[in-house]
Amino acid sequence: MFLYAFIFPIISIIAIVWFVARYLKGKNSLTTVVLWTIFWIFVSIFSIFPEVSTRFASMFGITRGLDFVIILVFVILFYTVLKLYFIVDKMQNDLNKIVKEVALNNEITLEDEEE
Amino acid sequence: MEYEITAEDKDATYVVLPAYNEATRIQPVIEAIAEKGYNMVIVNDGSSDNTLDVIMQSKKKYPDQIHVFSLLINRGVGVATQTGFDAVLKFNPKYIVSMDSDGQHSADDLDDVIKPLVTGEAEAVIGVRPLKDMPFTRNFANAIMNLLTRIFYRVDVSDSQTGFRALTLDALNKISINATGYLISSEFIREINDNDIPFAEVPIETIYTPETQAKGTNVVVAFKILLQMIKHQF
């Protein structure tokens, strides 16, 4: 058995516990916890039983198990980047609103300047 | 006989000036506009130099004509202009103009730009820069931007990237600007077109210096605007 067969399940358990803890503190949505838990379970399964990935791969018409894992990781990374992009975009818009509002409510007068 | 802009017309006009790091250039711009008898709303876009101090120096000279607002952090020419357009509503203007504060536009063109609004010929005006005055790289980037504005917004104008525009209060209330950066120029034209606002093009003088050259629409900015245009389609 390879070293990664031990390391990945440990990382997975830590990650799942971390996500559940964040959910309990109200920092994550349930969907996020479920999706990431599924992801980490798959990571553990693939690292303990690498041959399982080949079976999954053949379901999608991919011959090698490793190719399947790499494609899966790409899909997840792409999704994460896209999601982050939307979050940043929304935050930028909110920030613009706040900065605008603050400026509009505080016309700068000559008295302000003297202070 | 050609209409002459009166003092009342000027009094009812507010010029919006977004300013980002313009400490070395903005003072003559402000004072030329003030000398002409126009009012101004100047928005300091979170400048990291002493632009705000320079603006306040000018305000001391023309306290009634200049109104100053300041964004806490730099948010781009679009947000600064939007802030100016919102702020100007406090002063009940009839005509609103927006100009660049780096000195590339001449205050002498103000009368010509608001004339179609005053005479009722148009409700929105864009100041068009003569292509022959533009340096080649700018000219090329602008030609691309005009084409993109035509493709994405279906409006054909001779200068889609001009920062010199004027509109009536009615027209300002009809349009909604969301762009944060240089996309504002194309978006302004799209909004005018979508709201069926009658508009006119007025030729303006453009003064290009190495300093003004560094800002504005170059090929990189044009590419960024393209990405934003694509995004706005969804």
XYZ file of C-alpha atoms in Angstrom:
349
model
C 0.000 0.000 0.000
C 1.246 3.478 -0.866
C 1.676 6.333 1.593
C -1.071 8.378 -0.043
C -3.566 5.653 0.896
C -3.084 6.798 4.513
C -2.537 10.513 4.008
C -5.586 11.277 1.835
C -8.167 9.600 4.119
C -6.705 11.512 7.104
C -6.880 14.819 5.173
C -10.430 13.893 4.124
C -11.554 13.273 7.697
C -10.019 16.566 8.860
C -11.647 18.410 5.952
C -15.083 16.884 6.575
C -14.908 17.648 10.300
C -13.829 21.204 9.453
C -16.772 21.681 7.041
C -19.265 20.228 9.549
C -17.869 22.481 12.305
C -18.233 25.532 10.050
C -21.800 24.456 9.246
C -22.637 24.159 12.952
C -21.249 27.669 13.504
C -23.512 28.870 10.684
C -20.598 29.778 8.376
C -21.413 27.239 5.620
C -24.622 26.196 3.902
C -25.747 22.569 4.151
C -25.287 22.168 0.373
C -21.617 23.170 0.672
C -21.071 20.623 3.462
C -22.804 17.824 1.519
C -20.945 18.570 -1.746
C -17.537 18.766 -0.070
C -18.238 15.659 2.046
C -19.058 13.703 -1.133
C -15.877 15.051 -2.732
C -13.646 14.023 0.206
C -15.325 10.590 0.467
C -14.474 10.017 -3.192
C -10.891 11.183 -2.588
C -10.585 8.635 0.251
C -12.114 5.812 -1.805
C -9.840 6.533 -4.773
C -6.740 6.638 -2.582
C -7.531 3.419 -0.688
C -8.885 1.497 -3.708
C -7.275 3.103 -6.805
C -8.871 0.479 -9.100
C -12.332 1.930 -8.283
C -11.450 5.059 -10.263
C -11.057 2.896 -13.397
C -14.615 1.618 -12.967
C -15.918 5.197 -12.608
C -13.810 6.234 -15.584
C -15.325 3.579 -17.837
C -18.806 4.880 -16.892
C -17.845 8.172 -18.554
C -16.050 6.569 -21.490
C -12.583 7.311 -20.096
C -10.133 4.401 -20.130
C -7.640 5.275 -17.387
C -8.690 5.843 -13.786
C -6.051 8.523 -13.286
C -7.382 10.499 -16.262
C -10.809 10.406 -14.653
C -9.447 11.761 -11.365
C -7.552 14.553 -13.167
C -10.631 15.558 -15.196
C -12.732 15.492 -12.029
C -10.253 17.765 -10.264
C -10.326 20.174 -13.235
C -14.126 20.295 -13.147
C -14.127 21.003 -9.418
C -11.412 23.669 -9.741
C -13.285 25.311 -12.604
C -16.491 25.344 -10.558
C -14.665 26.793 -7.539
C -13.004 29.549 -9.597
C -16.311 30.437 -11.250
C -18.066 30.553 -7.901
C -15.316 32.725 -6.426
C -15.533 35.005 -9.453
C -19.250 35.577 -8.835
C -18.686 36.141 -5.120
C -15.911 38.692 -5.808
C -18.065 40.369 -8.453
C -20.960 40.743 -6.001
C -18.631 42.030 -3.300
C -17.185 44.603 -5.708
C -20.706 45.823 -6.484
C -21.601 46.017 -2.802
C -18.362 47.861 -2.096
C -19.117 50.353 -4.884
C -22.548 51.007 -3.368
C -21.084 51.626 0.092
C -18.250 53.866 -1.151
C -20.724 55.842 -3.301
C -23.202 56.225 -0.459
C -20.523 57.423 1.968
C -19.277 59.988 -0.562
C -22.797 61.239 -1.369
C -23.619 61.769 2.300
C -20.422 63.692 2.979
C -20.024 66.645 0.680
C -16.620 68.150 1.445
C -16.871 71.777 2.500
C -14.213 74.391 3.153
C -14.807 73.971 6.908
C -13.923 70.251 6.630
C -10.702 71.245 4.957
C -9.707 73.589 7.782
C -10.165 70.939 10.459
C -29.678 83.678 -35.790
C -27.594 81.279 -33.719
C -28.535 80.838 -30.091
C -26.125 82.252 -27.532
C -25.795 80.469 -24.194
C -26.996 82.809 -21.435
C -25.841 83.168 -17.830
C -29.053 81.414 -16.692
C -28.302 78.448 -18.944
C -24.832 78.225 -17.426
C -26.238 78.533 -13.935
C -28.535 75.581 -14.617
C -25.618 73.464 -15.873
C -23.472 71.230 -13.693
C -20.254 69.711 -14.947
C -19.356 66.344 -13.400
C -15.599 65.828 -13.159
C -14.329 62.420 -11.991
C -10.721 62.811 -10.837
C -8.146 60.135 -10.099
C -4.570 61.226 -9.371
C -4.925 64.444 -11.339
C -3.119 66.769 -8.905
C -0.806 68.105 -11.593
C -3.501 68.634 -14.226
C -6.898 69.334 -12.692
C -6.509 72.920 -11.447
C -6.510 74.675 -14.858
C -9.460 72.472 -15.905
C -11.571 73.446 -12.874
C -10.695 77.101 -13.072
C -11.374 77.349 -16.810
C -14.845 75.857 -16.253
C -15.501 78.153 -13.276
C -14.354 81.203 -15.257
C -16.880 80.297 -17.937
C -19.594 80.521 -15.270
C -20.508 76.839 -14.999
C -21.095 74.875 -11.797
C -19.207 71.693 -11.022
C -19.526 68.494 -9.062
C -16.033 67.087 -8.659
C -15.621 63.506 -7.489
C -12.208 62.556 -6.173
C -11.893 58.841 -7.002
C -9.792 57.812 -3.986
C -6.672 59.485 -5.390
C -3.399 58.566 -3.734
C -1.815 61.919 -4.555
C -3.015 65.322 -3.300
C -5.770 65.745 -5.915
C -8.304 66.507 -3.171
C -6.126 69.327 -1.738
C -5.734 70.834 -5.199
C -9.514 70.667 -5.736
C -10.098 72.359 -2.363
C -7.666 75.148 -3.288
C -9.828 75.847 -6.329
C -12.984 75.603 -4.242
C -11.639 78.430 -2.059
C -11.552 80.633 -5.166
C -14.997 79.617 -6.446
C -16.851 78.369 -3.339
C -20.366 78.574 -4.803
C -19.630 76.981 -8.140
C -17.698 73.945 -6.927
C -19.124 70.991 -5.002
C -16.720 68.294 -3.899
C -17.341 64.640 -3.097
C -14.689 62.063 -2.391
C -14.684 58.274 -2.715
C -12.803 56.680 0.182
C -11.010 54.267 -2.128
C -10.359 54.170 -5.857
C -13.307 52.497 -7.618
C -12.820 53.525 -11.242
C -14.018 56.251 -13.547
C -17.444 54.621 -13.919
C -18.238 54.638 -10.196
C -16.877 58.188 -9.829
C -19.065 59.403 -12.694
C -22.109 57.558 -11.293
C -21.455 59.253 -7.932
C -21.262 62.606 -9.715
C -24.532 61.938 -11.554
C -26.240 61.035 -8.246
C -24.725 63.995 -6.378
C -25.721 66.487 -9.047
C -29.410 65.740 -8.410
C -29.110 67.573 -5.079
C -28.607 70.854 -6.925
C -31.621 70.694 -9.287
C -29.686 71.057 -12.520
C -31.311 71.386 -15.941
C -28.290 70.218 -17.898
C -25.566 67.832 -16.796
C -22.195 67.535 -18.483
C -19.420 65.068 -17.796
C -15.866 65.851 -18.790
C -12.406 64.365 -18.250
C -10.402 66.159 -15.588
C -6.959 65.575 -17.103
C -7.124 68.577 -19.390
C -7.781 66.714 -22.622
C -11.104 68.527 -23.039
C -11.410 72.266 -23.459
C -13.850 74.320 -21.382
C -14.332 76.418 -24.523
C -16.400 73.560 -25.970
C -18.943 73.621 -23.115
C -21.203 76.186 -24.780
C -21.321 74.173 -28.014
C -21.952 70.904 -26.193
C -24.957 72.138 -24.194
C -26.404 74.213 -27.030
C -28.444 71.353 -28.585
C -29.902 70.665 -25.095
C -30.852 74.287 -24.467
C -32.442 74.717 -27.884
C -34.345 71.451 -27.493
C -32.667 69.940 -30.521
C -31.450 66.955 -28.479
C -31.641 65.558 -24.951
C -28.185 64.050 -24.965
C -24.953 65.120 -26.613
C -21.653 63.363 -27.088
C -18.560 65.404 -27.766
C -16.773 63.787 -30.685
C -13.000 63.952 -30.999
C -11.739 64.482 -34.533
C -9.942 61.286 -35.570
C -7.117 63.195 -37.235
C -6.110 64.724 -33.875
C -5.820 61.325 -32.252
C -2.462 59.537 -32.015
C -2.362 56.317 -34.051
C -2.573 53.848 -31.148
C -5.590 55.699 -29.737
C -7.177 55.974 -33.139
C -6.841 52.223 -33.686
C -8.225 51.350 -30.216
C -11.129 53.746 -30.743
C -11.963 52.290 -34.144
C -12.163 48.855 -32.477
C -14.323 50.239 -29.668
C -16.697 51.913 -32.130
C -17.047 48.607 -33.946
C -17.650 46.708 -30.678
C -20.225 49.299 -29.576
C -21.937 48.731 -32.926
C -21.872 44.935 -32.565
C -22.865 44.642 -28.896
C -25.063 47.707 -28.411
C -26.211 48.237 -32.018
C -25.403 51.935 -31.998
C -23.314 53.603 -34.661
C -21.403 56.639 -33.376
C -18.209 58.255 -34.585
C -16.567 58.299 -31.131
C -17.877 55.758 -28.629
C -15.130 56.365 -26.047
C -15.544 60.087 -25.493
C -15.625 61.286 -21.893
C -17.290 64.566 -22.877
C -21.049 64.151 -22.736
C -24.045 66.238 -21.826
C -27.650 65.454 -21.085
C -30.825 66.981 -19.750
C -32.148 66.104 -16.303
C -34.970 64.095 -17.915
C -32.477 62.051 -19.906
C -30.310 61.494 -16.828
C -33.312 60.151 -14.934
C -34.089 57.714 -17.750
C -30.669 56.123 -18.077
C -29.058 53.705 -15.668
C -25.294 53.319 -15.610
C -23.733 50.277 -13.956
C -20.268 50.230 -15.477
C -17.426 50.784 -13.074
C -14.545 51.452 -15.459
C -14.098 52.751 -18.968
C -17.078 50.680 -20.181
C -19.151 53.650 -19.008
C -18.594 55.435 -22.338
C -20.151 52.652 -24.399
C -22.824 52.009 -21.787
C -23.841 55.659 -21.849
C -24.381 55.426 -25.605
C -26.304 52.163 -25.240
C -28.610 53.681 -22.608
C -29.316 56.724 -24.775
C -30.160 54.464 -27.674
C -32.265 51.985 -25.649
C -34.318 54.798 -24.091
C -34.893 56.513 -27.461
C -33.332 59.717 -26.185
C -32.727 62.106 -29.103
C -28.989 62.715 -29.269
C -26.525 64.838 -31.184
C -22.806 64.619 -31.870
C -20.813 67.819 -31.409
C -17.191 68.070 -32.581
C -14.823 68.960 -29.738
C -11.192 69.869 -29.430
C -8.941 67.248 -27.862
C -5.611 68.087 -26.341
C -3.275 65.106 -26.194
C -0.188 65.334 -24.040
C 2.125 62.479 -22.979
C 0.325 62.546 -19.616
C -3.216 62.225 -20.978
C -1.890 59.602 -23.371
C -1.050 57.317 -20.467
C -4.692 57.102 -19.434
C -7.833 56.284 -21.385
C -8.559 53.768 -24.075
C -5.501 51.909 -25.266
C -5.519 48.372 -26.633
C -5.357 46.758 -23.169
C -8.297 48.818 -21.921
C -10.163 48.026 -25.155
C -9.700 44.307 -24.467
C -10.987 44.708 -20.893
C -14.019 46.613 -22.199
C -14.671 43.776 -24.670
C -14.723 41.241 -21.808
C -17.148 43.426 -19.862
C -19.382 43.864 -22.909
C -19.545 40.097 -23.318
C -20.362 39.738 -19.607
C -23.116 42.347 -19.872
C -24.811 40.282 -22.566
C -25.815 37.743 -19.921
